[in-house]
XYZ file of C-alpha atoms in Angstrom:
474
model
C 5.878 57.291 60.947
C 4.248 60.665 60.101
C 5.879 62.164 63.156
C 8.992 61.151 61.682
C 9.881 57.741 63.578
C 11.981 55.527 61.209
C 10.681 51.960 61.249
C 13.327 49.241 61.845
C 15.922 51.770 63.426
C 13.676 53.136 66.003
C 11.038 50.534 66.522
C 10.577 46.788 65.709
C 8.479 46.483 62.508
C 7.896 42.971 61.194
C 6.106 44.087 57.962
C 7.577 46.079 54.441
C 7.039 49.745 54.662
C 5.512 50.858 51.425
C 1.740 50.767 52.923
C 2.779 52.489 55.760
C 4.863 55.136 54.342
C 1.691 55.789 52.095
C -0.523 56.272 54.913
C 2.242 58.317 56.635
C 2.058 60.706 53.518
C -1.590 60.972 53.485
C -1.722 61.821 56.847
C 0.818 64.350 56.350
C -0.996 65.598 53.450
C -4.709 65.229 54.933
C -4.498 65.449 58.284
C -5.170 63.240 60.966
C -9.051 62.281 59.689
C -11.010 59.599 59.270
C -12.564 60.156 56.022
C -9.441 59.794 53.726
C -9.045 55.911 54.656
C -12.419 55.416 53.305
C -11.753 57.407 50.307
C -8.284 55.490 49.941
C -10.109 52.132 50.291
C -12.649 53.079 47.449
C -10.142 54.272 45.496
C -7.484 51.288 45.305
C -10.293 49.237 45.638
C -11.948 49.946 42.426
C -8.997 50.505 40.518
C -7.723 46.795 41.600
C -11.025 45.638 40.120
C -10.526 47.466 36.630
C -7.006 46.742 36.568
C -8.440 43.197 36.934
C -10.938 43.513 34.069
C -8.220 44.592 31.853
C -5.866 41.917 32.689
C -8.684 39.309 31.992
C -9.248 41.321 28.671
C -6.132 40.805 27.712
C -6.188 37.256 28.165
C -9.300 36.510 26.267
C -8.895 39.187 23.289
C -8.102 37.548 20.057
C -8.470 33.790 21.411
C -12.211 34.025 22.447
C -15.415 35.365 20.832
C -17.123 38.266 22.989
C -14.016 38.552 24.877
C -15.561 42.037 26.316
C -18.583 40.214 27.642
C -16.907 36.815 28.785
C -14.588 39.311 30.842
C -17.287 41.200 32.339
C -18.662 38.153 33.617
C -15.503 36.738 35.373
C -15.285 40.123 36.957
C -18.273 40.758 38.496
C -17.517 38.461 41.733
C -15.426 41.176 42.605
C -18.736 43.699 42.879
C -18.360 41.885 46.981
C -14.935 39.911 46.824
C -12.936 43.074 45.638
C -9.392 43.786 47.604
C -11.278 45.972 49.880
C -14.258 44.566 50.295
C -13.554 42.214 53.153
C -11.494 44.492 55.099
C -12.161 47.671 54.199
C -9.328 49.559 56.249
C -5.576 50.562 54.647
C -3.790 47.268 54.744
C -0.676 45.529 53.223
C -2.453 42.811 52.229
C -4.655 44.784 49.560
C -1.795 47.200 48.697
C -0.068 43.853 47.672
C -2.350 42.578 45.675
C -2.818 46.089 44.249
C 0.707 46.204 43.410
C 0.751 42.643 41.708
C -2.263 43.744 39.621
C -0.744 46.288 38.363
C 2.496 44.713 37.712
C 0.529 41.782 35.819
C -0.893 44.661 33.291
C 2.166 46.176 32.957
C 3.879 42.956 31.819
C 1.533 42.195 29.658
C 1.770 45.227 27.727
C 5.796 45.309 28.084
C 6.090 41.751 26.525
C 4.369 42.645 23.777
C 6.864 42.857 20.242
C 5.845 46.684 19.794
C 5.928 47.349 23.353
C 8.854 50.648 24.054
C 11.690 50.712 25.927
C 9.684 52.669 28.698
C 6.624 50.309 29.437
C 9.769 47.128 29.830
C 11.530 49.318 32.040
C 8.473 50.204 34.206
C 7.189 46.346 33.827
C 10.513 45.568 35.322
C 10.297 48.106 37.961
C 6.703 46.595 38.769
C 7.426 43.625 39.505
C 9.811 44.568 42.916
C 7.012 46.785 44.346
C 5.137 44.098 45.818
C 8.238 42.978 47.729
C 8.409 46.177 49.852
C 4.200 46.264 50.311
C 4.028 42.509 51.777
C 7.360 40.334 52.110
C 5.730 36.635 51.604
C 3.167 37.778 48.411
C 5.954 39.941 47.185
C 8.798 37.680 47.092
C 6.927 34.564 45.745
C 5.971 37.128 42.957
C 9.300 38.435 42.509
C 11.087 35.420 42.350
C 9.009 33.296 39.971
C 8.104 36.217 37.654
C 11.700 36.818 37.329
C 12.496 33.289 36.660
C 9.850 32.898 34.250
C 10.812 35.996 32.462
C 14.358 34.964 31.943
C 13.226 31.439 31.115
C 11.270 32.853 28.396
C 14.003 35.130 26.981
C 16.137 31.705 26.794
C 13.040 30.129 25.153
C 12.578 32.994 22.327
C 16.627 33.152 21.941
C 16.543 29.645 20.829
C 14.169 29.975 18.786
C 15.916 33.059 16.980
C 13.533 35.686 17.892
C 14.320 39.121 19.309
C 14.841 39.021 23.398
C 15.113 42.903 24.139
C 11.961 43.334 25.926
C 12.624 40.676 28.705
C 16.211 41.683 28.916
C 15.029 44.863 29.803
C 12.326 43.625 32.301
C 15.133 41.415 33.900
C 17.466 44.559 33.793
C 14.980 47.050 35.037
C 14.121 44.818 38.247
C 17.471 44.049 39.527
C 18.346 47.759 39.342
C 14.892 48.719 41.069
C 15.632 46.179 43.705
C 18.966 47.408 44.292
C 18.015 50.839 44.712
C 15.390 49.938 47.244
C 17.507 48.017 49.111
C 20.088 50.964 48.964
C 17.008 53.709 50.632
C 16.837 50.768 53.268
C 20.288 50.580 54.114
C 20.920 54.572 54.415
C 17.600 55.006 56.258
C 16.934 52.140 58.615
C 19.721 50.143 57.815
C 19.666 47.176 56.036
C 20.478 44.718 58.644
C 17.535 45.987 60.642
C 15.316 45.239 58.000
C 16.598 41.748 57.140
C 16.162 40.873 60.782
C 12.691 42.391 61.061
C 10.956 41.393 58.113
C 12.348 38.392 57.399
C 14.157 36.597 59.901
C 11.481 37.305 62.928
C 8.346 37.388 60.328
C 9.422 34.006 59.178
C 9.970 32.910 62.866
C 6.599 33.574 63.848
C 4.260 33.581 61.188
C 5.830 30.645 58.683
C 3.188 27.476 59.072
C 5.048 23.995 59.241
C 5.121 22.533 55.637
C 2.142 19.646 56.277
C -0.217 22.707 57.128
C 0.677 24.482 53.706
C -0.248 20.785 51.837
C -3.358 20.396 53.859
C -5.881 22.260 51.692
C -4.697 19.843 48.779
C -5.440 16.905 50.693
C -8.880 17.167 51.799
C -11.535 15.164 50.255
C -13.868 18.069 49.417
C -10.792 19.050 46.966
C -10.068 15.712 45.601
C -13.769 15.165 44.708
C -14.319 18.751 43.373
C -11.273 17.740 40.944
C -12.813 14.633 39.752
C -16.553 16.144 39.181
C -14.378 18.912 37.093
C -12.418 16.025 35.429
C -15.601 14.008 34.527
C -17.088 17.350 32.987
C -14.190 18.213 30.811
C -13.761 14.582 29.494
C -17.671 14.833 28.552
C -17.238 18.272 26.640
C -13.994 16.406 24.971
C -16.475 13.881 23.689
C -19.233 16.258 22.911
C -17.224 18.267 20.571
C -16.021 15.556 18.851
C -19.642 14.267 18.182
C -20.817 17.593 17.290
C -23.539 17.504 20.235
C -24.264 20.989 21.162
C -26.685 20.410 24.069
C -24.245 17.902 25.310
C -21.489 20.788 25.529
C -23.621 22.843 27.604
C -24.175 19.752 30.308
C -20.114 19.388 30.317
C -20.120 23.397 31.114
C -22.958 22.529 34.024
C -20.785 19.801 35.590
C -17.789 21.378 35.748
C -19.102 24.195 37.294
C -20.942 21.714 40.413
C -18.015 22.366 42.631
C -18.284 25.895 42.607
C -21.979 25.522 42.993
C -22.302 24.080 46.423
C -20.871 27.211 48.333
C -24.049 28.821 47.151
C -26.547 26.097 47.757
C -25.021 25.454 51.407
C -26.442 28.637 51.851
C -29.613 27.243 52.150
C -28.383 24.414 54.109
C -26.570 26.049 57.106
C -27.510 29.028 58.890
C -23.884 28.567 60.606
C -21.289 31.786 58.935
C -18.156 29.632 59.557
C -19.128 26.757 57.766
C -20.484 28.382 54.475
C -17.312 30.375 54.524
C -15.597 27.370 54.539
C -17.442 25.716 51.599
C -16.853 28.893 49.848
C -12.932 28.927 50.790
C -12.516 25.555 49.611
C -12.800 26.876 45.730
C -9.411 28.142 46.150
C -7.304 24.515 46.079
C -9.928 23.228 43.444
C -8.673 26.812 40.968
C -5.156 25.916 42.144
C -4.916 22.477 40.770
C -6.857 22.974 37.730
C -4.975 25.654 37.026
C -1.423 23.966 37.485
C -2.460 21.463 35.381
C -3.819 23.338 32.278
C -0.907 25.304 32.476
C 1.173 22.542 32.220
C -0.619 20.879 29.842
C -0.701 24.414 27.372
C 3.050 24.977 27.578
C 3.856 24.163 24.037
C 0.844 26.590 22.756
C 1.724 29.454 24.856
C 4.319 32.131 24.571
C 5.613 34.998 25.848
C 5.177 36.364 29.278
C 1.702 34.461 28.705
C 3.630 31.240 29.253
C 4.597 32.083 32.495
C 2.086 34.332 34.247
C -0.336 31.185 35.557
C 2.625 29.639 37.170
C 3.726 33.130 38.775
C 0.209 34.052 40.019
C 0.092 30.445 41.592
C 3.569 30.733 43.228
C 1.837 34.138 44.604
C -1.178 32.832 45.764
C 0.824 29.919 47.835
C 3.410 32.414 48.936
C 0.227 34.426 50.332
C -1.116 31.242 52.355
C 2.171 30.866 53.903
C 1.072 33.843 56.805
C -2.120 32.413 58.042
C -3.135 29.375 55.564
C -6.492 29.638 53.647
C -8.813 30.219 56.188
C -7.075 33.718 57.206
C -5.218 35.043 54.048
C -7.871 35.328 51.198
C -9.620 38.130 51.700
C -7.443 40.725 49.301
C -6.474 38.229 46.512
C -9.580 37.128 45.390
C -8.639 39.112 41.959
C -5.432 36.552 41.669
C -8.239 34.048 41.825
C -10.501 35.575 38.750
C -7.045 35.620 36.646
C -7.193 32.159 36.916
C -10.315 31.236 36.420
C -10.095 33.489 33.083
C -6.966 31.059 32.039
C -9.235 28.048 32.495
C -12.101 29.473 30.729
C -9.769 30.466 27.960
C -8.183 26.879 27.742
C -12.035 25.604 28.096
C -12.833 27.582 24.923
C -10.293 26.639 22.863
C -10.462 22.832 23.941
C -14.162 22.546 24.801
C -15.671 25.167 22.739
C -17.783 28.374 23.163
C -20.753 26.719 24.896
C -18.975 24.977 27.374
C -16.822 27.835 28.687
C -19.782 30.371 28.563
C -21.867 27.871 30.499
C -19.090 27.239 32.960
C -17.956 31.130 33.234
C -21.422 32.166 34.189
C -22.681 29.380 36.457
C -18.940 29.759 38.381
C -19.541 33.455 38.200
C -23.067 33.531 39.622
C -22.170 31.415 42.406
C -19.179 33.509 43.689
C -21.168 36.157 43.583
C -24.108 34.666 46.125
C -21.498 32.908 47.873
C -19.201 35.857 48.580
C -22.063 38.306 49.197
C -23.201 36.108 52.242
C -19.428 35.604 52.910
C -19.073 39.491 53.183
C -22.361 40.770 54.986
C -21.261 37.739 57.607
C -18.324 39.147 58.480
C -17.185 36.071 59.364
C -13.354 37.080 58.676
C -13.721 39.542 60.983
C -15.648 37.821 63.745
C -12.878 38.684 66.341
C -14.481 42.206 65.814
C -17.669 41.718 67.064
C -19.051 44.409 64.177
C -22.933 43.163 64.635
C -22.996 43.597 68.744
C -24.510 46.547 70.043
C -25.829 49.682 69.491
C -24.504 52.001 66.463
C -22.199 54.767 68.144
C -20.119 57.556 66.623
C -17.092 59.262 67.550
C -16.941 62.916 68.795
C -13.223 63.242 68.383
C -12.335 65.445 65.615
C -9.457 63.196 64.066
C -12.313 59.971 64.146
C -15.195 62.146 62.986
C -17.438 60.043 60.716
C -16.375 56.896 62.001
C -19.207 54.833 63.488
C -19.050 51.255 65.056
C -21.075 49.383 67.372
C -21.149 48.566 71.134
C -19.567 50.385 73.339
C -15.891 50.475 71.960
C -16.143 54.258 70.715
C -17.354 55.708 73.689
C -14.783 53.548 75.961
C -11.828 54.876 73.615
C -12.921 58.492 73.831
C -12.704 58.087 77.550
C -9.194 56.777 77.285
C -8.140 60.064 75.273
C -9.991 62.262 77.789
C -8.454 60.849 80.463
C -4.912 61.159 79.445
C -5.239 64.541 77.870
C -6.150 65.304 81.502
C -3.779 63.607 83.787
C -0.546 62.515 81.342
C 1.778 65.595 80.049
C 2.155 65.084 76.096
C 5.860 64.385 76.536
C 5.742 61.300 78.984
C 5.735 57.855 77.570
C 2.963 55.910 77.753
C 2.372 51.904 78.045
C -1.074 50.705 76.895
C -1.935 47.291 77.035
C -2.816 45.232 75.050
C -1.764 47.762 72.403
C -3.847 50.704 70.955
C -2.214 52.078 67.777
C -5.560 53.994 67.306
C -4.673 56.057 70.378
C -1.194 57.905 68.894
C -3.203 58.280 65.813
C -5.928 60.535 67.003
C -4.028 61.827 70.420
C -0.657 62.582 67.785
C 1.431 61.505 70.740
C 4.871 60.096 69.847
C 5.270 56.525 70.667
C 8.078 56.443 73.100
C 7.338 52.753 74.257
C 9.438 49.954 71.751
C 5.978 48.027 71.592
C 2.949 49.432 69.732
C 0.772 46.187 69.864
C 1.361 43.118 72.129
C 0.763 40.741 69.919
C 2.985 37.603 68.996
C 3.452 38.547 65.454
C 4.924 41.710 66.742
C 6.194 42.160 70.269
C 9.352 39.981 69.966
C 9.828 40.924 74.059
C 9.242 38.392 76.827
C 7.009 39.547 80.074
C 9.963 40.005 82.135
C 11.540 42.246 79.472
C 8.869 44.151 79.061
C 8.278 44.854 82.697
C 12.008 45.803 82.896
C 11.509 48.656 80.010
C 8.450 49.683 81.314
C 10.287 50.448 84.969
C 13.237 51.935 83.624
C 11.309 54.131 81.146
C 8.991 55.349 83.765
C 6.005 54.842 81.563
C 2.643 55.604 82.960
């Protein structure tokens, strides 16, 4: 893209464009060097954590005493589970999570009674942006958020309250969506975009419905919900009887399902099994959040009423691509926000002792188990990041890049060979595919497939062979 090729029109591309357009712009401005990818991930990852903290603080302020301290505690797990902690390379999952976080923060500001027209319009535009970063996450967020804002507007209208801010948000979102689609139509072609990002992507990635609900049917999830429910009932009893010590016990019991991933670290050395225990907190959080959000409908107002439902739908939309065990590495901030809703509900229902004990234990365990999860590279076990000696690149475009094994020396040999034997104007077919090759050499991609992966390549082996022969590919 940085060399001028247009996705969807010039080559197959089953992803929305924004992450890649941003990286193309970075390459145009900063050149083909490795260091700016590190800087980008550090800045965006840190900004996402700060935005998450601000969202959590907004949720707790005026409803919870010592809101700043509790908000800090709740966001501490993002030190190890931030959007770019697990996979520190510019990618659409983390970028979409960041876009969603910004949209949520702007929605919180735009939904206030004292909000300005500008803040309402910007909030509406922000709702649309994630759709053009990653389709399953962005579409779930856009549809549920717009529907929620419209529903709030209707409710507020019936109550006789002003709804200007909600109307502006919806109109601005619709206008932004229209402008985005028009830009795509006049550049890559709307039909091409629809085919690759919706039809083709859904064909290759959409799981069966049974797989989508499988995470909620496991015995571990049901047992965890039961333990939480027992602690929740005990907290109600403790508050009625004014038993402060029992309130703390209730908070500890509710946090027990979250302690298991940390305890399991000392019971099993298998990083895969450890990761499974950590990822199992997702269905628990989603189930609890859904129940509490439904039970609090009459007590909440404005965007605060519908925001948890939007986040729950967005998380489930994220799982549509690779389900629970392949799609969680960039959306931990969304879990933290739902956790903040749970803590706020506990504070209002069971009191400060229960909620603080629960928050402190859960976040401590997430830091411990999350740190082990990231350190073990379990999510990236296919990359063999811990095998072999540490080598560094001698290529100008990759200066500063270091990785274990003989991958870099072999790659550099490939680059030297092609520079010496294949003229730059000729097309090259690399199997299984190497996007870094084109980045490093600045060669123009002339074959219509960059990566021979099921989710990207739509050609059959026979078609690939014919394309290679017809194009006189090296």
